Short mmCIF file of C-alpha atoms in Angstrom, two decimals:
data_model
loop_
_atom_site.label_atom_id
_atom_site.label_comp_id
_atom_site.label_asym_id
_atom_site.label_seq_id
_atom_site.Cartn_x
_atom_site.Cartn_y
_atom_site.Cartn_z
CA UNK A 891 87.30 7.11 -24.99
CA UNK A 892 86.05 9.34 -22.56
CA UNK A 893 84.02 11.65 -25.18
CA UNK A 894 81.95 7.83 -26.03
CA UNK A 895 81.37 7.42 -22.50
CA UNK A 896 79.70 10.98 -22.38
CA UNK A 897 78.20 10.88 -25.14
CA UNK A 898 76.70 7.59 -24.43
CA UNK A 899 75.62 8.89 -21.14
CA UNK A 900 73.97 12.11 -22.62
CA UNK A 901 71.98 9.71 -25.00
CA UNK A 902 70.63 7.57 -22.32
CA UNK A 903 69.67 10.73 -20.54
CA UNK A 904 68.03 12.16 -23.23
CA UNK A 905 65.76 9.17 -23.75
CA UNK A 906 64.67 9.21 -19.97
CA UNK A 907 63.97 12.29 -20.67
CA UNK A 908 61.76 11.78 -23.63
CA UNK A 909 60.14 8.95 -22.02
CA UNK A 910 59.27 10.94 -19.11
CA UNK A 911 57.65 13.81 -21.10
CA UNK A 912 54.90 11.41 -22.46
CA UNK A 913 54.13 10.53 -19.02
CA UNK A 914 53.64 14.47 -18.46
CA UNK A 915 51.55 14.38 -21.44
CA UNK A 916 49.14 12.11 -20.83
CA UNK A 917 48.72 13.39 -17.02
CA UNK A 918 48.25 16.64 -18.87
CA UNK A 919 45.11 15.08 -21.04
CA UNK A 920 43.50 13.15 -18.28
CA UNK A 921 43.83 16.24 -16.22
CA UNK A 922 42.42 18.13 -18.90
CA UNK A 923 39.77 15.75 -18.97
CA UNK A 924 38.71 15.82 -15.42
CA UNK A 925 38.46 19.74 -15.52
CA UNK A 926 36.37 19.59 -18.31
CA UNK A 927 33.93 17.01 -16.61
CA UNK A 928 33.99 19.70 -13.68
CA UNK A 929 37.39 17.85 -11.40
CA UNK A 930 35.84 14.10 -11.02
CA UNK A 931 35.97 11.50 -13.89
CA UNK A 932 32.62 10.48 -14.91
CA UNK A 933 31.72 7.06 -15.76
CA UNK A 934 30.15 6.41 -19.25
CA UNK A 935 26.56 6.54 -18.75
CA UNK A 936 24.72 3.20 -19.57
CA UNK A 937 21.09 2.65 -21.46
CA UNK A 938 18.44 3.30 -18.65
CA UNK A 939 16.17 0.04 -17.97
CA UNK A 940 12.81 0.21 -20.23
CA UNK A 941 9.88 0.74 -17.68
CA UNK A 942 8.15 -2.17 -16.23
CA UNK A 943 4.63 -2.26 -17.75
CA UNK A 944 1.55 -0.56 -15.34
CA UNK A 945 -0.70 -3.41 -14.29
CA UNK A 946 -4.30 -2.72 -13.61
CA UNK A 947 -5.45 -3.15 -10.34
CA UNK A 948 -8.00 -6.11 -9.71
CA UNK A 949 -11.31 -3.82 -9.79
CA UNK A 950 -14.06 -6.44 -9.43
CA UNK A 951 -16.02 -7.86 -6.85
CA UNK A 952 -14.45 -11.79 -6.16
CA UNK A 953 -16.77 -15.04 -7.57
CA UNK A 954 -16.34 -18.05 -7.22
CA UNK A 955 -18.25 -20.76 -8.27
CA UNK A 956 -18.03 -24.35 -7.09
CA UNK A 957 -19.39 -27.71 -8.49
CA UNK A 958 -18.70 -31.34 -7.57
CA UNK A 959 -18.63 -34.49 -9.24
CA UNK A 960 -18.64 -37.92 -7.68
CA UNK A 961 -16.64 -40.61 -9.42
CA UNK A 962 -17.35 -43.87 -10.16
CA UNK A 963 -14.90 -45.00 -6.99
CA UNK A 964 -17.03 -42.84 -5.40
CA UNK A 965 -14.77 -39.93 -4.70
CA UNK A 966 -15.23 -36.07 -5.07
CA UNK A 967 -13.87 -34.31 -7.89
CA UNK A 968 -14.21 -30.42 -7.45
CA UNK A 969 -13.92 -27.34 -10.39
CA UNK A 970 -15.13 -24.10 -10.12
CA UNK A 971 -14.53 -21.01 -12.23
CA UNK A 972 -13.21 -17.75 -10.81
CA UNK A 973 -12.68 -14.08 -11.89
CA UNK A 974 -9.28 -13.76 -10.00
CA UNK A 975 -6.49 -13.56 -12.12
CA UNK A 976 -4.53 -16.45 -13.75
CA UNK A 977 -1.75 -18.29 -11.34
CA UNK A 978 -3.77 -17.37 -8.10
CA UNK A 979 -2.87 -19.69 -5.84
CA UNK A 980 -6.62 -21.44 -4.04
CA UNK A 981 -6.34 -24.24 -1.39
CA UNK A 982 -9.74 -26.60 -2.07
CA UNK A 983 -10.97 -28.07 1.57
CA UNK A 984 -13.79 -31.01 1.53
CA UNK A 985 -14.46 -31.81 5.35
CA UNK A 986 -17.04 -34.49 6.03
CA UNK A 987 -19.58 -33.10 8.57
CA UNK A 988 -20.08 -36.13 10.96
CA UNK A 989 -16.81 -37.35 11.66
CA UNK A 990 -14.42 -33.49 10.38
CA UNK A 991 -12.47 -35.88 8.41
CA UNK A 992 -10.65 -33.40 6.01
CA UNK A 993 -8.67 -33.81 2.62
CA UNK A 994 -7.09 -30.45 0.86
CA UNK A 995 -5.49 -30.19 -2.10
CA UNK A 996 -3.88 -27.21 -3.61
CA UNK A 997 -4.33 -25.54 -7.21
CA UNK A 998 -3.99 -22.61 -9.12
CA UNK A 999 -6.53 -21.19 -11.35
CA UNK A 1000 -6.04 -21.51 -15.22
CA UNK A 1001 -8.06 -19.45 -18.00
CA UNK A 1002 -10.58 -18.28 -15.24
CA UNK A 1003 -10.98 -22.07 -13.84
CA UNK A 1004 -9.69 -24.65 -11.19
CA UNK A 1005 -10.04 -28.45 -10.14
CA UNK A 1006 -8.69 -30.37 -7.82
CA UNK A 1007 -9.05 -33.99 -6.50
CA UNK A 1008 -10.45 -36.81 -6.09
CA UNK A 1009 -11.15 -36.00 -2.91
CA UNK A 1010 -12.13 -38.94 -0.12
CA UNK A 1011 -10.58 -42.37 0.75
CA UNK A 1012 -9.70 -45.34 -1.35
CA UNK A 1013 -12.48 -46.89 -0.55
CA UNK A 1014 -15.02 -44.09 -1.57
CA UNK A 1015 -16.84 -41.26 0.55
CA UNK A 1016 -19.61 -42.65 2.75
CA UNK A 1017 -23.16 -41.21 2.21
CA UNK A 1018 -23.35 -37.81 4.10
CA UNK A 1019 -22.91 -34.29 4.20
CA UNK A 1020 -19.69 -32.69 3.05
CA UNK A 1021 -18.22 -29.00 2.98
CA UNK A 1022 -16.44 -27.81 0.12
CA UNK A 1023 -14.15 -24.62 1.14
CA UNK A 1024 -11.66 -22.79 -1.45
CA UNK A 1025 -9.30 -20.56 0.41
CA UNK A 1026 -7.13 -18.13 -1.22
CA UNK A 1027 -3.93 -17.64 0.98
CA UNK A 1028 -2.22 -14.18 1.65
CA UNK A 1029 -1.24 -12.25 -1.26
CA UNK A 1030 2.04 -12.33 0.06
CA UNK A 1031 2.67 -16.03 -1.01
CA UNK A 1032 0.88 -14.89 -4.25
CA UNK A 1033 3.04 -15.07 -7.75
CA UNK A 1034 4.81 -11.61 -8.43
CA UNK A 1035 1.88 -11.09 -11.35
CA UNK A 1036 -0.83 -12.03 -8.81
CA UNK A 1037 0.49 -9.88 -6.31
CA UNK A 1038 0.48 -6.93 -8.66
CA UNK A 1039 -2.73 -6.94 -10.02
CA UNK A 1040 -4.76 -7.83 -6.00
CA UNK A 1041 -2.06 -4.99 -4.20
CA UNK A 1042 0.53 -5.94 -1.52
CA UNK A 1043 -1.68 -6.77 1.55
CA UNK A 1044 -4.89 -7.44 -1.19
CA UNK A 1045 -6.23 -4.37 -1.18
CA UNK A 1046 -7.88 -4.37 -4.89
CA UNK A 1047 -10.22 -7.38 -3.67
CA UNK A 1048 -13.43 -6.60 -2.76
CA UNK A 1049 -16.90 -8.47 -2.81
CA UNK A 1050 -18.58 -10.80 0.17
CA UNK A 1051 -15.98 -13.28 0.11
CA UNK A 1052 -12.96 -11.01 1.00
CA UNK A 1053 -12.01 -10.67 4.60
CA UNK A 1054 -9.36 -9.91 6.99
CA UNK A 1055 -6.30 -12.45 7.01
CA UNK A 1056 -6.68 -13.66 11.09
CA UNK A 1057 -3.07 -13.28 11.42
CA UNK A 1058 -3.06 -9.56 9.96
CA UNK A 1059 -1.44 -10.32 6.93
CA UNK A 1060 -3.96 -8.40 4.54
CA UNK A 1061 -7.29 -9.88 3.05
CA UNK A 1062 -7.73 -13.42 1.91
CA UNK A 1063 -10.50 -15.26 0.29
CA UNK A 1064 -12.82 -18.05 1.62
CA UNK A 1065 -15.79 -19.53 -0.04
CA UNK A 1066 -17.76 -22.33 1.20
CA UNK A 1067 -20.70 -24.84 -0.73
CA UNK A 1068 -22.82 -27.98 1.14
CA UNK A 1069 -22.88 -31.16 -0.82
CA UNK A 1070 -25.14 -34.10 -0.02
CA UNK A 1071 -23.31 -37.86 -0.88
CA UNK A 1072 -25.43 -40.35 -1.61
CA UNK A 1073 -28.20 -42.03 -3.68
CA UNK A 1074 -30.81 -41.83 -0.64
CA UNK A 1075 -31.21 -38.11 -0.39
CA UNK A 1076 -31.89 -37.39 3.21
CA UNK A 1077 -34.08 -34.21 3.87
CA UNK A 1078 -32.86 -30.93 4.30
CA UNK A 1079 -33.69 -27.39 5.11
CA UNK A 1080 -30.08 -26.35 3.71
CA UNK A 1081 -29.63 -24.99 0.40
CA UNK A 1082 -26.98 -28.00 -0.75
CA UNK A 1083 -26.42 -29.70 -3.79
CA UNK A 1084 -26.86 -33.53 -3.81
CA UNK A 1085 -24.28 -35.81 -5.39
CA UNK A 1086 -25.57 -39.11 -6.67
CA UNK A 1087 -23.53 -41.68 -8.03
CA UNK A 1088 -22.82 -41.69 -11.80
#
Protein backbone atom coordinates (compact mmCIF):
# COMPACT_ATOMS: atom_id res chain seq x y z
CA UNK A 1 0.00 0.00 0.00
CA UNK A 2 2.68 2.18 0.70
CA UNK A 3 4.61 1.52 -2.79
CA UNK A 4 0.83 3.05 -4.49
CA UNK A 5 1.06 5.92 -2.32
CA UNK A 6 4.67 6.63 -3.69
CA UNK A 7 4.19 5.88 -6.70
CA UNK A 8 1.15 7.96 -6.94
CA UNK A 9 3.06 10.75 -5.42
CA UNK A 10 6.07 10.44 -7.91
CA UNK A 11 3.40 10.65 -10.79
CA UNK A 12 1.83 13.77 -9.60
CA UNK A 13 5.30 15.16 -9.25
CA UNK A 14 6.34 14.31 -12.45
CA UNK A 15 3.43 16.07 -14.13
CA UNK A 16 4.18 19.40 -12.16
CA UNK A 17 7.13 18.94 -13.42
CA UNK A 18 6.24 18.62 -17.02
CA UNK A 19 3.82 21.33 -16.74
CA UNK A 20 6.32 23.60 -15.42
CA UNK A 21 8.89 22.98 -18.21
CA UNK A 22 6.46 24.43 -20.88
CA UNK A 23 6.23 27.44 -18.86
CA UNK A 24 10.23 27.55 -19.13
CA UNK A 25 9.74 27.06 -22.71
CA UNK A 26 7.75 29.58 -23.74
CA UNK A 27 9.68 32.24 -21.40
CA UNK A 28 12.59 30.82 -23.33
CA UNK A 29 10.85 31.87 -26.92
CA UNK A 30 9.51 35.20 -25.88
CA UNK A 31 12.89 35.86 -24.44
CA UNK A 32 14.37 34.78 -27.50
CA UNK A 33 12.17 37.02 -29.18
CA UNK A 34 12.90 40.16 -27.36
CA UNK A 35 16.75 39.65 -27.94
CA UNK A 36 16.24 39.31 -31.38
CA UNK A 37 14.13 42.63 -31.61
CA UNK A 38 17.27 44.13 -29.70
CA UNK A 39 15.66 43.50 -25.55
CA UNK A 40 12.12 45.47 -26.03
CA UNK A 41 9.07 43.86 -27.77
CA UNK A 42 8.08 45.75 -30.72
CA UNK A 43 4.62 46.37 -31.65
CA UNK A 44 3.46 45.26 -35.19
CA UNK A 45 3.87 48.17 -37.32
CA UNK A 46 0.55 49.48 -38.89
CA UNK A 47 -0.11 50.91 -42.70
CA UNK A 48 1.15 54.62 -42.56
CA UNK A 49 -1.81 57.23 -43.35
CA UNK A 50 -1.84 58.12 -47.31
CA UNK A 51 -0.73 61.86 -47.53
CA UNK A 52 -3.24 64.55 -47.43
CA UNK A 53 -3.40 66.09 -50.94
CA UNK A 54 -1.14 69.66 -51.48
CA UNK A 55 -3.64 72.44 -52.03
CA UNK A 56 -2.65 75.39 -54.08
CA UNK A 57 -2.44 78.50 -52.48
CA UNK A 58 -5.10 81.23 -53.53
CA UNK A 59 -2.68 83.20 -56.07
CA UNK A 60 -5.04 85.85 -57.48
CA UNK A 61 -5.89 89.22 -56.85
CA UNK A 62 -9.72 89.17 -54.93
CA UNK A 63 -13.03 90.42 -57.25
CA UNK A 64 -15.95 90.82 -56.44
CA UNK A 65 -18.69 91.93 -58.28
CA UNK A 66 -22.03 93.13 -56.97
CA UNK A 67 -25.50 93.70 -58.62
CA UNK A 68 -28.95 94.39 -57.17
CA UNK A 69 -32.35 93.72 -58.04
CA UNK A 70 -35.45 95.32 -56.63
CA UNK A 71 -38.51 93.13 -56.27
CA UNK A 72 -41.80 93.66 -57.00
CA UNK A 73 -42.50 94.21 -52.94
CA UNK A 74 -39.98 96.47 -53.45
CA UNK A 75 -37.12 94.85 -51.65
CA UNK A 76 -33.37 94.32 -52.57
CA UNK A 77 -32.20 91.16 -53.81
CA UNK A 78 -28.28 91.08 -54.06
CA UNK A 79 -25.77 88.41 -56.25
CA UNK A 80 -22.47 88.96 -57.17
CA UNK A 81 -19.83 86.62 -58.55
CA UNK A 82 -16.45 86.10 -56.90
CA UNK A 83 -13.06 84.40 -57.63
CA UNK A 84 -12.61 83.17 -53.96
CA UNK A 85 -12.93 79.70 -53.58
CA UNK A 86 -16.15 77.64 -53.15
CA UNK A 87 -17.71 77.54 -49.34
CA UNK A 88 -16.13 81.04 -48.47
CA UNK A 89 -18.07 82.28 -46.03
CA UNK A 90 -19.28 86.48 -47.17
CA UNK A 91 -21.59 88.51 -44.82
CA UNK A 92 -23.84 90.88 -47.45
CA UNK A 93 -24.59 94.44 -45.55
CA UNK A 94 -27.33 96.92 -47.27
CA UNK A 95 -27.43 100.11 -44.91
CA UNK A 96 -29.80 102.85 -45.96
CA UNK A 97 -27.86 106.17 -46.01
CA UNK A 98 -30.40 108.62 -44.37
CA UNK A 99 -31.66 106.93 -41.51
CA UNK A 100 -28.22 103.72 -41.12
CA UNK A 101 -31.01 101.37 -40.99
CA UNK A 102 -29.09 98.04 -41.67
CA UNK A 103 -30.19 94.40 -42.70
CA UNK A 104 -27.27 91.55 -43.18
CA UNK A 105 -27.62 88.35 -44.23
CA UNK A 106 -25.03 85.70 -44.46
CA UNK A 107 -23.99 83.34 -47.51
CA UNK A 108 -21.45 81.35 -48.90
CA UNK A 109 -20.30 81.45 -52.38
CA UNK A 110 -21.30 78.54 -54.80
CA UNK A 111 -19.65 77.81 -58.37
CA UNK A 112 -17.88 81.30 -58.23
CA UNK A 113 -21.34 83.13 -57.17
CA UNK A 114 -23.50 84.39 -54.14
CA UNK A 115 -27.03 85.95 -53.30
CA UNK A 116 -28.60 86.84 -50.53
CA UNK A 117 -31.91 88.56 -49.52
CA UNK A 118 -34.54 90.30 -49.94
CA UNK A 119 -33.15 92.81 -48.21
CA UNK A 120 -35.51 95.87 -46.62
CA UNK A 121 -38.82 95.88 -44.63
CA UNK A 122 -42.15 94.30 -45.27
CA UNK A 123 -43.39 97.09 -46.47
CA UNK A 124 -40.67 97.80 -49.21
CA UNK A 125 -37.42 100.09 -49.18
CA UNK A 126 -38.25 103.79 -49.38
CA UNK A 127 -36.73 105.76 -52.34
CA UNK A 128 -33.05 106.63 -51.41
CA UNK A 129 -29.60 105.83 -51.35
CA UNK A 130 -28.40 102.48 -50.09
CA UNK A 131 -24.87 100.77 -49.45
CA UNK A 132 -24.29 97.38 -50.38
CA UNK A 133 -21.10 95.91 -48.35
CA UNK A 134 -19.89 92.08 -48.65
CA UNK A 135 -17.50 91.26 -45.89
CA UNK A 136 -15.51 88.22 -45.78
CA UNK A 137 -14.83 87.31 -42.04
CA UNK A 138 -11.40 85.98 -40.67
CA UNK A 139 -10.06 83.01 -42.26
CA UNK A 140 -10.09 81.54 -39.05
CA UNK A 141 -13.95 80.95 -39.05
CA UNK A 142 -13.28 79.88 -42.72
CA UNK A 143 -14.19 75.99 -43.73
CA UNK A 144 -11.00 73.71 -43.30
CA UNK A 145 -10.83 73.78 -47.47
CA UNK A 146 -11.17 77.59 -47.42
CA UNK A 147 -8.69 77.98 -44.90
CA UNK A 148 -6.20 75.94 -46.86
CA UNK A 149 -6.26 77.34 -50.06
CA UNK A 150 -6.33 81.66 -48.48
CA UNK A 151 -3.38 80.47 -45.57
CA UNK A 152 -3.99 80.55 -41.77
CA UNK A 153 -4.17 84.34 -41.02
CA UNK A 154 -5.11 84.93 -45.14
CA UNK A 155 -2.02 85.42 -46.33
CA UNK A 156 -2.56 84.10 -50.13
CA UNK A 157 -5.19 87.10 -50.60
CA UNK A 158 -4.08 89.90 -52.23
CA UNK A 159 -5.74 92.68 -54.49
CA UNK A 160 -7.43 96.26 -53.30
CA UNK A 161 -10.02 94.74 -51.34
CA UNK A 162 -7.81 92.80 -48.82
CA UNK A 163 -6.90 94.48 -45.61
CA UNK A 164 -5.89 94.06 -42.12
CA UNK A 165 -8.55 92.26 -39.78
CA UNK A 166 -9.02 95.47 -37.01
CA UNK A 167 -8.79 93.02 -34.31
CA UNK A 168 -5.38 91.45 -35.68
CA UNK A 169 -6.74 88.36 -36.67
CA UNK A 170 -5.12 88.26 -40.30
CA UNK A 171 -6.65 89.90 -43.53
CA UNK A 172 -10.31 90.01 -44.36
CA UNK A 173 -12.24 91.22 -47.27
CA UNK A 174 -14.63 94.23 -47.67
CA UNK A 175 -16.21 95.49 -50.77
CA UNK A 176 -18.63 98.19 -50.99
CA UNK A 177 -21.28 99.41 -54.20
CA UNK A 178 -23.93 102.71 -54.04
CA UNK A 179 -27.39 101.93 -55.20
CA UNK A 180 -30.01 104.57 -55.94
CA UNK A 181 -33.96 103.26 -54.96
CA UNK A 182 -36.42 104.69 -56.73
CA UNK A 183 -38.28 105.57 -59.99
CA UNK A 184 -37.41 109.47 -59.62
CA UNK A 185 -33.68 109.34 -60.03
CA UNK A 186 -32.32 112.14 -57.98
CA UNK A 187 -28.96 113.66 -59.29
CA UNK A 188 -25.72 112.55 -58.42
CA UNK A 189 -22.05 113.14 -58.72
CA UNK A 190 -21.48 109.42 -57.34
CA UNK A 191 -20.73 106.65 -59.52
CA UNK A 192 -24.04 104.44 -58.26
CA UNK A 193 -26.27 102.25 -59.91
CA UNK A 194 -30.01 103.17 -59.89
CA UNK A 195 -32.67 100.61 -59.06
CA UNK A 196 -36.06 101.20 -60.57
CA UNK A 197 -38.94 99.21 -59.92
CA UNK A 198 -39.63 96.17 -62.14
Amino acid sequence: MKAWRWSGVAGLLLLLVGCGGSEDADSDSASGDAERLGGVAQPEPTAAAPPSPEVAPFDEAVAIDVSARLRSDRRLMVEGTTNLPDSTRLQLLVERELSGVRWQERTEVEGGRFAAGPFGPGSGLPDGGYRITINMPAVSIQPPEVRARLGAQGEHLSGPLVEESRHGLGRVISASERFLVGSQPRRTTDKVEVQALE
